[in-house]
PDB file of C-alpha atoms in Angstrom:
ATOM      1  CA  MET J1489      37.683  32.274  37.082  1.00 44.00           C
ATOM      2  CA  ILE J1490      35.557  31.009  34.257  1.00 43.00           C
ATOM      3  CA  LEU J1491      33.899  32.341  31.202  1.00 43.00           C
ATOM      4  CA  SER J1492      30.220  31.907  31.671  1.00 41.00           C
ATOM      5  CA  VAL J1493      26.828  33.501  31.588  1.00 40.00           C
ATOM      6  CA  SER J1494      26.307  36.943  30.120  1.00 41.00           C
ATOM      7  CA  ARG J1495      24.728  39.854  31.947  1.00 39.00           C
ATOM      8  CA  ASP J1496      22.166  40.407  29.218  1.00 45.00           C
ATOM      9  CA  ALA J1497      19.480  38.079  27.946  1.00 46.00           C
ATOM     10  CA  GLU J1498      20.872  37.866  24.416  1.00 45.00           C
ATOM     11  CA  ILE J1499      24.178  36.377  25.532  1.00 45.00           C
ATOM     12  CA  ARG J1500      22.884  34.568  28.568  1.00 47.00           C
ATOM     13  CA  ASP J1501      21.014  32.108  26.394  1.00 50.00           C
ATOM     14  CA  ALA J1502      22.750  31.843  23.734  1.00 51.00           C
ATOM     15  CA  VAL J1503      58.792  30.262  25.066  1.00 33.00           C
ATOM     16  CA  PRO J1504      58.552  32.162  21.562  1.00 31.00           C
ATOM     17  CA  SER J1505      55.000  32.744  20.546  1.00 32.00           C
ATOM     18  CA  ARG J1506      53.507  31.206  17.450  1.00 33.00           C
ATOM     19  CA  ARG J1507      50.230  33.041  18.007  1.00 35.00           C
ATOM     20  CA  ALA J1508      47.826  33.215  15.084  1.00 36.00           C
ATOM     21  CA  ARG J1509      49.991  30.831  13.081  1.00 41.00           C
ATOM     22  CA  SER J1510      47.708  27.796  12.888  1.00 41.00           C
ATOM     23  CA  ARG J1511      48.671  25.290  10.255  1.00 40.00           C
ATOM     24  CA  ALA J1512      47.453  21.949   8.963  1.00 39.00           C
ATOM     25  CA  VAL J1513      49.820  19.386   7.473  1.00 37.00           C
ATOM     26  CA  PRO J1514      48.092  17.161   4.919  1.00 38.00           C
ATOM     27  CA  HIS J1515      48.528  13.432   5.010  1.00 37.00           C
ATOM     28  CA  ARG J1516      45.792  12.299   2.657  1.00 38.00           C
ATOM     29  CA  GLU J1517      44.363  13.667  -0.549  1.00 39.00           C
ATOM     30  CA  MET J1518      44.485  17.440  -0.788  1.00 36.00           C
ATOM     31  CA  SER J1519      40.780  17.492  -1.627  1.00 35.00           C
ATOM     32  CA  HIS J1520      40.055  16.351   1.924  1.00 50.00           C
ATOM     33  CA  LEU J1521      42.168  19.029   3.607  1.00 75.00           C
ATOM     34  CA  MET J1522      40.304  21.144   6.146  1.00 86.00           C
ATOM     35  CA  SER J1523      41.728  24.601   6.770  1.00 89.00           C
ATOM     36  CA  TYR J1524      42.556  25.734  10.306  1.00 96.00           C
ATOM     37  CA  GLU J1525      45.077  28.434   9.407  1.00 93.00           C
ATOM     38  CA  ASP J1526      42.866  31.377  10.398  1.00 95.00           C
ATOM     39  CA  LEU J1527      42.415  30.455  14.077  1.00 98.00           C
ATOM     40  CA  PRO J1528      44.378  32.820  16.348  1.00 98.00           C
ATOM     41  CA  ALA J1529      45.887  31.420  19.551  1.00 98.00           C
ATOM     42  CA  LEU J1530      46.016  27.887  18.139  1.00 98.00           C
ATOM     43  CA  THR J1531      48.668  26.006  16.206  1.00 97.00           C
ATOM     44  CA  ILE J1532      47.204  22.932  14.548  1.00 98.00           C
ATOM     45  CA  ASP J1533      49.190  20.095  13.014  1.00 97.00           C
ATOM     46  CA  VAL J1534      47.461  17.162  11.319  1.00 97.00           C
ATOM     47  CA  SER J1535      49.503  14.039  10.729  1.00 96.00           C
ATOM     48  CA  ASP J1536      48.612  10.352  10.398  1.00 96.00           C
ATOM     49  CA  GLY J1537      45.075  10.862  11.626  1.00 97.00           C
ATOM     50  CA  VAL J1538      46.076  12.904  14.700  1.00 98.00           C
ATOM     51  CA  ALA J1539      45.334  16.616  15.042  1.00 98.00           C
ATOM     52  CA  THR J1540      47.602  18.207  17.628  1.00 98.00           C
ATOM     53  CA  VAL J1541      46.078  21.454  18.851  1.00 98.00           C
ATOM     54  CA  THR J1542      48.625  23.598  20.661  1.00 98.00           C
ATOM     55  CA  ILE J1543      47.183  26.475  22.667  1.00 98.00           C
ATOM     56  CA  ASP J1544      49.544  29.413  22.173  1.00 98.00           C
ATOM     57  CA  HIS J1545      48.035  32.612  23.510  1.00 98.00           C
ATOM     58  CA  PRO J1546      50.553  34.548  25.631  1.00 98.00           C
ATOM     59  CA  PRO J1547      50.962  35.609  28.285  1.00 97.00           C
ATOM     60  CA  LEU J1548      48.685  33.166  30.150  1.00 98.00           C
ATOM     61  CA  ASN J1549      46.499  31.338  27.604  1.00 98.00           C
ATOM     62  CA  LEU J1550      43.441  33.068  29.050  1.00 98.00           C
ATOM     63  CA  MET J1551      40.030  31.846  27.902  1.00 98.00           C
ATOM     64  CA  ASP J1552      39.197  35.253  26.457  1.00 98.00           C
ATOM     65  CA  ALA J1553      37.593  36.793  23.387  1.00 98.00           C
ATOM     66  CA  VAL J1554      40.410  35.402  21.212  1.00 98.00           C
ATOM     67  CA  LEU J1555      40.918  31.857  22.492  1.00 98.00           C
ATOM     68  CA  LEU J1556      37.272  30.964  23.076  1.00 98.00           C
ATOM     69  CA  PRO J1557      36.102  31.723  19.492  1.00 98.00           C
ATOM     70  CA  SER J1558      39.111  29.904  18.028  1.00 98.00           C
ATOM     71  CA  LEU J1559      38.459  26.770  20.072  1.00 98.00           C
ATOM     72  CA  ARG J1560      34.778  26.765  19.173  1.00 98.00           C
ATOM     73  CA  ALA J1561      35.541  27.310  15.478  1.00 98.00           C
ATOM     74  CA  PHE J1562      38.040  24.444  15.518  1.00 98.00           C
ATOM     75  CA  VAL J1563      35.535  22.078  17.140  1.00 98.00           C
ATOM     76  CA  ALA J1564      32.886  22.968  14.564  1.00 98.00           C
ATOM     77  CA  ARG J1565      35.244  22.371  11.622  1.00 97.00           C
ATOM     78  CA  VAL J1566      37.037  19.257  12.816  1.00 98.00           C
ATOM     79  CA  ARG J1567      33.739  17.452  13.352  1.00 96.00           C
ATOM     80  CA  ASP J1568      33.513  16.960   9.584  1.00 95.00           C
ATOM     81  CA  ASP J1569      37.220  16.357   8.928  1.00 96.00           C
ATOM     82  CA  ALA J1570      37.513  12.716   7.839  1.00 94.00           C
ATOM     83  CA  ASP J1571      41.304  12.954   8.008  1.00 95.00           C
ATOM     84  CA  VAL J1572      41.238  13.440  11.794  1.00 97.00           C
ATOM     85  CA  ARG J1573      40.455  10.512  14.080  1.00 97.00           C
ATOM     86  CA  VAL J1574      42.179  11.688  17.268  1.00 98.00           C
ATOM     87  CA  ILE J1575      42.618  15.215  18.662  1.00 98.00           C
ATOM     88  CA  VAL J1576      45.302  16.041  21.233  1.00 98.00           C
ATOM     89  CA  PHE J1577      45.096  19.350  23.110  1.00 98.00           C
ATOM     90  CA  GLU J1578      48.300  20.701  24.648  1.00 98.00           C
ATOM     91  CA  SER J1579      49.884  24.043  25.525  1.00 98.00           C
ATOM     92  CA  ALA J1580      52.886  25.869  24.132  1.00 98.00           C
ATOM     93  CA  ASP J1581      53.356  27.415  27.582  1.00 98.00           C
ATOM     94  CA  PRO J1582      55.260  25.107  29.962  1.00 97.00           C
ATOM     95  CA  GLU J1583      53.476  26.567  32.997  1.00 98.00           C
ATOM     96  CA  PHE J1584      49.902  27.181  31.874  1.00 98.00           C
ATOM     97  CA  PHE J1585      47.477  25.029  29.880  1.00 98.00           C
ATOM     98  CA  VAL J1586      44.722  27.634  30.147  1.00 98.00           C
ATOM     99  CA  ALA J1587      45.098  29.873  33.194  1.00 97.00           C
ATOM    100  CA  HIS J1588      41.364  30.631  33.560  1.00 97.00           C
ATOM    101  CA  GLY J1589      38.777  32.949  32.053  1.00 97.00           C
ATOM    102  CA  ASP J1590      39.597  36.607  31.580  1.00 97.00           C
ATOM    103  CA  MET J1591      39.025  38.597  34.799  1.00 97.00           C
ATOM    104  CA  ALA J1592      37.572  41.322  32.584  1.00 97.00           C
ATOM    105  CA  TYR J1593      34.400  39.231  32.518  1.00 96.00           C
ATOM    106  CA  LEU J1594      33.915  40.258  36.151  1.00 96.00           C
ATOM    107  CA  THR J1595      35.139  43.848  35.921  1.00 96.00           C
ATOM    108  CA  ASP J1596      33.930  45.045  32.503  1.00 95.00           C
ATOM    109  CA  PRO J1597      30.209  44.611  31.747  1.00 92.00           C
ATOM    110  CA  ASP J1598      30.918  44.605  27.994  1.00 94.00           C
ATOM    111  CA  ALA J1599      33.723  42.014  27.959  1.00 95.00           C
ATOM    112  CA  LEU J1600      31.723  38.834  28.431  1.00 92.00           C
ATOM    113  CA  PRO J1601      28.924  39.666  25.974  1.00 94.00           C
ATOM    114  CA  ALA J1602      31.537  40.581  23.368  1.00 96.00           C
ATOM    115  CA  ALA J1603      33.451  37.327  23.856  1.00 96.00           C
ATOM    116  CA  THR J1604      30.235  35.331  23.654  1.00 96.00           C
ATOM    117  CA  ARG J1605      29.125  37.054  20.450  1.00 97.00           C
ATOM    118  CA  ALA J1606      32.523  36.358  18.914  1.00 98.00           C
ATOM    119  CA  ALA J1607      32.304  32.669  19.859  1.00 98.00           C
ATOM    120  CA  ILE J1608      28.815  32.394  18.398  1.00 97.00           C
ATOM    121  CA  ALA J1609      29.955  34.051  15.156  1.00 97.00           C
ATOM    122  CA  ALA J1610      32.973  31.726  14.956  1.00 97.00           C
ATOM    123  CA  ALA J1611      30.733  28.669  14.555  1.00 97.00           C
ATOM    124  CA  PRO J1612      27.580  29.904  12.815  1.00 94.00           C
ATOM    125  CA  GLY J1613      26.317  26.378  12.171  1.00 93.00           C
ATOM    126  CA  SER J1614      26.415  25.433  15.863  1.00 95.00           C
ATOM    127  CA  THR J1615      23.499  26.671  17.911  1.00 94.00           C
ATOM    128  CA  VAL J1616      23.610  27.476  21.618  1.00 95.00           C
ATOM    129  CA  PRO J1617      20.762  25.573  23.299  1.00 94.00           C
ATOM    130  CA  GLU J1618      18.300  27.647  25.260  1.00 93.00           C
ATOM    131  CA  GLY J1619      19.300  28.051  28.883  1.00 93.00           C
ATOM    132  CA  LEU J1620      22.984  27.248  28.288  1.00 95.00           C
ATOM    133  CA  ASN J1621      25.858  29.708  28.173  1.00 95.00           C
ATOM    134  CA  ILE J1622      28.575  29.552  25.534  1.00 96.00           C
ATOM    135  CA  LEU J1623      31.044  27.393  27.487  1.00 97.00           C
ATOM    136  CA  GLN J1624      28.348  24.935  28.464  1.00 97.00           C
ATOM    137  CA  ALA J1625      27.385  24.693  24.801  1.00 97.00           C
ATOM    138  CA  MET J1626      31.013  24.046  23.873  1.00 97.00           C
ATOM    139  CA  SER J1627      31.159  21.322  26.523  1.00 96.00           C
ATOM    140  CA  GLU J1628      28.461  19.401  24.685  1.00 95.00           C
ATOM    141  CA  GLU J1629      29.993  20.176  21.286  1.00 97.00           C
ATOM    142  CA  VAL J1630      33.363  18.746  22.357  1.00 97.00           C
ATOM    143  CA  ARG J1631      31.859  15.719  24.087  1.00 95.00           C
ATOM    144  CA  SER J1632      29.816  14.841  20.977  1.00 94.00           C
ATOM    145  CA  LEU J1633      32.738  14.936  18.531  1.00 96.00           C
ATOM    146  CA  PRO J1634      33.119  11.693  16.550  1.00 95.00           C
ATOM    147  CA  GLN J1635      36.888  11.834  17.104  1.00 96.00           C
ATOM    148  CA  VAL J1636      38.636  10.793  20.311  1.00 98.00           C
ATOM    149  CA  THR J1637      39.815  13.837  22.273  1.00 98.00           C
ATOM    150  CA  ILE J1638      42.860  13.704  24.567  1.00 98.00           C
ATOM    151  CA  GLY J1639      44.182  16.354  26.941  1.00 98.00           C
ATOM    152  CA  LYS J1640      47.857  16.613  27.879  1.00 98.00           C
ATOM    153  CA  LEU J1641      48.505  18.662  31.011  1.00 98.00           C
ATOM    154  CA  ALA J1642      51.981  19.756  32.066  1.00 98.00           C
ATOM    155  CA  GLY J1643      51.068  23.033  33.793  1.00 98.00           C
ATOM    156  CA  PHE J1644      48.153  24.804  35.478  1.00 98.00           C
ATOM    157  CA  ALA J1645      44.530  24.506  34.372  1.00 98.00           C
ATOM    158  CA  ARG J1646      42.192  26.547  36.526  1.00 98.00           C
ATOM    159  CA  GLY J1647      38.642  27.780  36.078  1.00 98.00           C
ATOM    160  CA  ALA J1648      37.619  27.711  32.434  1.00 98.00           C
ATOM    161  CA  GLY J1649      40.901  25.965  31.594  1.00 98.00           C
ATOM    162  CA  ASN J1650      40.116  23.008  33.841  1.00 98.00           C
ATOM    163  CA  GLU J1651      36.513  23.037  32.664  1.00 98.00           C
ATOM    164  CA  PHE J1652      37.667  22.668  29.052  1.00 98.00           C
ATOM    165  CA  PHE J1653      40.125  19.951  30.093  1.00 98.00           C
ATOM    166  CA  MET J1654      37.253  18.005  31.696  1.00 98.00           C
ATOM    167  CA  TYR J1655      35.275  18.098  28.427  1.00 97.00           C
ATOM    168  CA  LEU J1656      37.805  15.772  26.792  1.00 98.00           C
ATOM    169  CA  ASP J1657      37.460  11.992  26.421  1.00 98.00           C
ATOM    170  CA  MET J1658      40.819  11.223  28.053  1.00 98.00           C
ATOM    171  CA  ARG J1659      43.131  13.345  30.193  1.00 98.00           C
ATOM    172  CA  PHE J1660      46.763  12.781  31.227  1.00 99.00           C
ATOM    173  CA  ALA J1661      48.887  14.930  33.545  1.00 98.00           C
ATOM    174  CA  ALA J1662      52.527  15.308  34.549  1.00 98.00           C
ATOM    175  CA  ILE J1663      53.478  14.470  38.122  1.00 98.00           C
ATOM    176  CA  GLY J1664      55.060  17.407  39.906  1.00 98.00           C
ATOM    177  CA  LYS J1665      54.187  19.906  37.174  1.00 98.00           C
ATOM    178  CA  SER J1666      50.419  19.916  36.621  1.00 98.00           C
ATOM    179  CA  GLY J1667      47.719  21.518  38.739  1.00 98.00           C
ATOM    180  CA  GLN J1668      43.939  21.567  38.326  1.00 98.00           C
ATOM    181  CA  GLY J1669      41.584  23.816  40.226  1.00 98.00           C
ATOM    182  CA  GLN J1670      38.254  25.591  40.336  1.00 98.00           C
ATOM    183  CA  PRO J1671      38.925  28.778  42.347  1.00 97.00           C
ATOM    184  CA  GLU J1672      35.606  30.427  41.519  1.00 98.00           C
ATOM    185  CA  SER J1673      34.215  30.142  45.047  1.00 97.00           C
ATOM    186  CA  LEU J1674      37.013  32.451  46.214  1.00 96.00           C
ATOM    187  CA  MET J1675      35.689  35.002  43.699  1.00 96.00           C
ATOM    188  CA  GLY J1676      32.121  34.787  44.940  1.00 96.00           C
ATOM    189  CA  ILE J1677      30.788  32.729  42.035  1.00 97.00           C
ATOM    190  CA  LEU J1678      30.651  29.084  40.922  1.00 97.00           C
ATOM    191  CA  PRO J1679      32.209  27.215  37.991  1.00 98.00           C
ATOM    192  CA  GLY J1680      29.596  28.029  35.375  1.00 96.00           C
ATOM    193  CA  GLY J1681      31.120  26.646  32.180  1.00 97.00           C
ATOM    194  CA  GLY J1682      30.116  23.061  32.853  1.00 97.00           C
ATOM    195  CA  GLY J1683      32.470  22.749  35.818  1.00 97.00           C
ATOM    196  CA  THR J1684      29.936  21.580  38.375  1.00 98.00           C
ATOM    197  CA  VAL J1685      28.319  19.030  36.084  1.00 97.00           C
ATOM    198  CA  ASN J1686      31.457  17.603  34.467  1.00 97.00           C
ATOM    199  CA  MET J1687      33.390  17.358  37.719  1.00 98.00           C
ATOM    200  CA  THR J1688      30.470  15.569  39.352  1.00 97.00           C
ATOM    201  CA  ARG J1689      30.367  13.184  36.378  1.00 96.00           C
ATOM    202  CA  LEU J1690      34.073  12.413  36.783  1.00 97.00           C
ATOM    203  CA  ALA J1691      34.731  12.623  40.530  1.00 98.00           C
ATOM    204  CA  GLY J1692      31.341  12.149  42.192  1.00 97.00           C
ATOM    205  CA  ARG J1693      29.275  14.436  44.394  1.00 98.00           C
ATOM    206  CA  ALA J1694      31.346  14.481  47.602  1.00 98.00           C
ATOM    207  CA  ARG J1695      34.690  15.086  45.929  1.00 98.00           C
ATOM    208  CA  THR J1696      33.209  17.744  43.653  1.00 98.00           C
ATOM    209  CA  LEU J1697      31.877  19.644  46.662  1.00 98.00           C
ATOM    210  CA  GLU J1698      35.298  19.366  48.299  1.00 98.00           C
ATOM    211  CA  LEU J1699      37.196  20.640  45.264  1.00 98.00           C
ATOM    212  CA  ILE J1700      34.822  23.446  44.293  1.00 98.00           C
ATOM    213  CA  LEU J1701      34.054  24.818  47.749  1.00 98.00           C
ATOM    214  CA  GLY J1702      37.560  24.113  49.058  1.00 97.00           C
ATOM    215  CA  ALA J1703      39.108  25.674  45.933  1.00 97.00           C
ATOM    216  CA  GLU J1704      42.214  23.511  46.302  1.00 96.00           C
ATOM    217  CA  LEU J1705      44.805  23.110  43.555  1.00 98.00           C
ATOM    218  CA  VAL J1706      45.037  19.392  42.770  1.00 98.00           C
ATOM    219  CA  GLY J1707      48.243  17.751  41.604  1.00 98.00           C
ATOM    220  CA  ALA J1708      48.394  14.895  39.113  1.00 98.00           C
ATOM    221  CA  GLU J1709      48.463  12.041  41.627  1.00 98.00           C
ATOM    222  CA  LEU J1710      45.436  13.250  43.581  1.00 98.00           C
ATOM    223  CA  ALA J1711      43.652  14.088  40.317  1.00 98.00           C
ATOM    224  CA  GLU J1712      44.173  10.488  39.198  1.00 98.00           C
ATOM    225  CA  ARG J1713      42.844   9.139  42.495  1.00 98.00           C
ATOM    226  CA  TYR J1714      39.781  11.389  42.297  1.00 98.00           C
ATOM    227  CA  GLY J1715      39.032  10.483  38.669  1.00 98.00           C
ATOM    228  CA  LEU J1716      39.796  13.863  37.114  1.00 98.00           C
ATOM    229  CA  ILE J1717      42.425  12.303  34.848  1.00 98.00           C
ATOM    230  CA  ASN J1718      43.121   8.876  33.376  1.00 98.00           C
ATOM    231  CA  ARG J1719      46.735   8.663  34.536  1.00 98.00           C
ATOM    232  CA  ALA J1720      49.364  10.650  36.382  1.00 98.00           C
ATOM    233  CA  LEU J1721      52.646  10.194  34.515  1.00 98.00           C
ATOM    234  CA  PRO J1722      56.263  11.168  35.171  1.00 98.00           C
ATOM    235  CA  ALA J1723      56.786  14.497  33.417  1.00 98.00           C
ATOM    236  CA  ALA J1724      59.499  13.052  31.164  1.00 98.00           C
ATOM    237  CA  GLU J1725      57.120  10.348  29.917  1.00 98.00           C
ATOM    238  CA  LEU J1726      53.978  12.431  29.287  1.00 98.00           C
ATOM    239  CA  ASP J1727      54.683  13.425  25.677  1.00 98.00           C
ATOM    240  CA  SER J1728      55.749   9.984  24.481  1.00 98.00           C
ATOM    241  CA  PHE J1729      52.887   8.221  26.243  1.00 98.00           C
ATOM    242  CA  VAL J1730      50.200  10.486  24.798  1.00 98.00           C
ATOM    243  CA  ASP J1731      51.774  10.478  21.326  1.00 98.00           C
ATOM    244  CA  THR J1732      51.956   6.664  21.271  1.00 98.00           C
ATOM    245  CA  LEU J1733      48.374   6.303  22.491  1.00 98.00           C
ATOM    246  CA  ALA J1734      47.029   8.856  20.023  1.00 98.00           C
ATOM    247  CA  ARG J1735      48.749   7.258  17.037  1.00 98.00           C
ATOM    248  CA  ARG J1736      47.717   3.766  18.094  1.00 98.00           C
ATOM    249  CA  ILE J1737      44.062   4.853  18.206  1.00 98.00           C
ATOM    250  CA  ALA J1738      44.357   6.813  14.951  1.00 98.00           C
ATOM    251  CA  GLY J1739      45.673   3.656  13.265  1.00 97.00           C
ATOM    252  CA  LEU J1740      42.429   1.808  13.934  1.00 97.00           C
ATOM    253  CA  ARG J1741      39.699   1.519  11.326  1.00 93.00           C
ATOM    254  CA  PRO J1742      37.649   4.738  11.630  1.00 90.00           C
ATOM    255  CA  GLU J1743      34.425   2.803  12.150  1.00 92.00           C
ATOM    256  CA  VAL J1744      35.964   1.022  15.155  1.00 95.00           C
ATOM    257  CA  ILE J1745      36.488   4.370  16.847  1.00 94.00           C
ATOM    258  CA  SER J1746      32.981   5.615  16.119  1.00 90.00           C
ATOM    259  CA  ILE J1747      31.157   2.442  17.150  1.00 94.00           C
ATOM    260  CA  THR J1748      33.234   2.151  20.320  1.00 95.00           C
ATOM    261  CA  LYS J1749      32.489   5.736  21.339  1.00 94.00           C
ATOM    262  CA  ALA J1750      28.809   5.182  20.571  1.00 92.00           C
ATOM    263  CA  ALA J1751      28.689   2.002  22.661  1.00 94.00           C
ATOM    264  CA  VAL J1752      30.464   3.577  25.636  1.00 95.00           C
ATOM    265  CA  ASP J1753      28.305   6.703  25.421  1.00 92.00           C
ATOM    266  CA  ALA J1754      25.200   4.524  25.449  1.00 92.00           C
ATOM    267  CA  VAL J1755      26.186   3.389  28.945  1.00 93.00           C
ATOM    268  CA  ALA J1756      27.521   6.717  30.237  1.00 89.00           C
ATOM    269  CA  GLN J1757      24.607   8.905  31.213  1.00 80.00           C
ATOM    270  CA  PRO J1758      24.405  12.169  29.230  1.00 86.00           C
ATOM    271  CA  ILE J1759      24.380  15.378  31.237  1.00 91.00           C
ATOM    272  CA  PRO J1760      20.787  16.614  31.506  1.00 92.00           C
ATOM    273  CA  ARG J1761      20.175  20.055  30.048  1.00 93.00           C
ATOM    274  CA  ALA J1762      18.417  20.886  33.313  1.00 95.00           C
ATOM    275  CA  ALA J1763      21.716  20.436  35.179  1.00 96.00           C
ATOM    276  CA  TYR J1764      23.439  22.947  32.927  1.00 97.00           C
ATOM    277  CA  ALA J1765      20.506  25.327  33.401  1.00 96.00           C
ATOM    278  CA  VAL J1766      20.769  25.159  37.197  1.00 97.00           C
ATOM    279  CA  GLU J1767      24.494  25.888  36.996  1.00 97.00           C
ATOM    280  CA  ASN J1768      23.954  28.756  34.564  1.00 96.00           C
ATOM    281  CA  GLU J1769      21.184  30.324  36.627  1.00 97.00           C
ATOM    282  CA  GLY J1770      23.276  30.051  39.797  1.00 97.00           C
ATOM    283  CA  LEU J1771      26.186  31.776  38.140  1.00 95.00           C
ATOM    284  CA  PHE J1772      24.017  34.550  36.738  1.00 90.00           C
ATOM    285  CA  ALA J1773      22.497  35.136  40.178  1.00 95.00           C
ATOM    286  CA  ALA J1774      25.940  35.406  41.784  1.00 96.00           C
ATOM    287  CA  PHE J1775      27.099  38.356  39.686  1.00 93.00           C
ATOM    288  CA  GLY J1776      26.912  41.729  41.364  1.00 94.00           C
ATOM    289  CA  ASP J1777      28.820  44.656  42.793  1.00 96.00           C
ATOM    290  CA  GLU J1778      30.499  42.540  45.481  1.00 97.00           C
ATOM    291  CA  VAL J1779      31.927  40.159  42.875  1.00 97.00           C
ATOM    292  CA  THR J1780      33.179  43.059  40.758  1.00 97.00           C
ATOM    293  CA  GLU J1781      34.824  44.705  43.762  1.00 97.00           C
ATOM    294  CA  LEU J1782      36.486  41.430  44.755  1.00 97.00           C
ATOM    295  CA  ALA J1783      37.754  40.918  41.212  1.00 97.00           C
ATOM    296  CA  HIS J1784      39.437  44.338  41.269  1.00 98.00           C
ATOM    297  CA  LYS J1785      41.114  43.463  44.568  1.00 98.00           C
ATOM    298  CA  LEU J1786      42.385  40.174  43.160  1.00 97.00           C
ATOM    299  CA  LEU J1787      43.818  41.927  40.114  1.00 98.00           C
ATOM    300  CA  ALA J1788      45.530  44.469  42.338  1.00 98.00           C
ATOM    301  CA  ALA J1789      47.031  41.609  44.370  1.00 97.00           C
ATOM    302  CA  GLY J1790      48.594  40.030  41.282  1.00 97.00           C
ATOM    303  CA  ILE J1791      46.004  37.652  39.895  1.00 98.00           C
ATOM    304  CA  GLN J1792      46.245  37.395  36.093  1.00 98.00           C
ATOM    305  CA  THR J1793      49.995  38.009  36.101  1.00 98.00           C
ATOM    306  CA  ARG J1794      52.444  35.151  35.628  1.00 97.00           C
ATOM    307  CA  GLU J1795      53.912  35.590  39.094  1.00 97.00           C
ATOM    308  CA  GLY J1796      50.510  35.825  40.719  1.00 97.00           C
ATOM    309  CA  GLU J1797      49.110  32.837  38.871  1.00 97.00           C
ATOM    310  CA  ARG J1798      51.898  30.648  40.208  1.00 97.00           C
ATOM    311  CA  ASP J1799      50.443  31.299  43.678  1.00 96.00           C
ATOM    312  CA  HIS J1800      46.805  31.855  42.758  1.00 97.00           C
ATOM    313  CA  GLU J1801      45.156  30.038  45.661  1.00 96.00           C
ATOM    314  CA  ARG J1802      47.230  31.698  48.381  1.00 96.00           C
ATOM    315  CA  ILE J1803      46.562  35.161  46.954  1.00 97.00           C
ATOM    316  CA  ALA J1804      42.840  34.513  46.530  1.00 96.00           C
ATOM    317  CA  ASN J1805      42.538  33.146  50.071  1.00 95.00           C
ATOM    318  CA  SER J1806      44.302  36.213  51.462  1.00 94.00           C
ATOM    319  CA  ILE J1807      41.824  38.744  50.048  1.00 89.00           C
TER     320      ILE J1807
END
């Protein structure tokens, strides 16, 4: 399930917990320190040019009205933080990176507009382009960051969680522990937070159709073969590999990072706004009573509980 288009025109366009305990550890002059301490659901450590963003939003790290605004606020602030050259996103939950978007977006007509308004307010200097929903806008905001972004996956990332993971410059996953999926088709909708466009960019048309319409959970090794991640790594090696890579990149001259990203991006085709608009319009058109009824059935069957999310695809296919 993903966070996506609103049902009104205003929004449409537009493990112990350490929740709400974000922190930044200075490593340069105090005058350069950017504050991230007020971002609930995120713990942020900055050291030696690397910002480690730990998603910590029990019980499932849902992309809801708390996590979404915090992520968007962080992206807006870190863009201008000269002390950060690499950003690593990880989860405090050993089983879930981001489970998916809040099912309330399908069952409560007020939930999605409220979450979108909160995300807009969290980054007042970042506009939402016309025709794009809030997650699609964040996709472009993340992809345009001057820093290198790295995702570390050791659990499940479905729906909006996998969509966010695909926004990042590099992605690494643990063999035997990670799972990526877009189960939206089983809910009567499509991945509307940039999922169709970013997956097509990474995996190609045929494999994207397979994964979205087939709604299969993909392990690290298949994800590597399909291009969804850079490398599938043994679970015991994931942390050290990503940490070494991040610190090696952060040790480069800052201008080397920026000119390299600019050169690579000049070759990689940008996602046309029209593609986002088609995705957004398709999602908006899919909403209706049947989707709401199905969402209630899925919740009753155990979706959005820890036990149910461990077996999400089987439950969704059984309804």
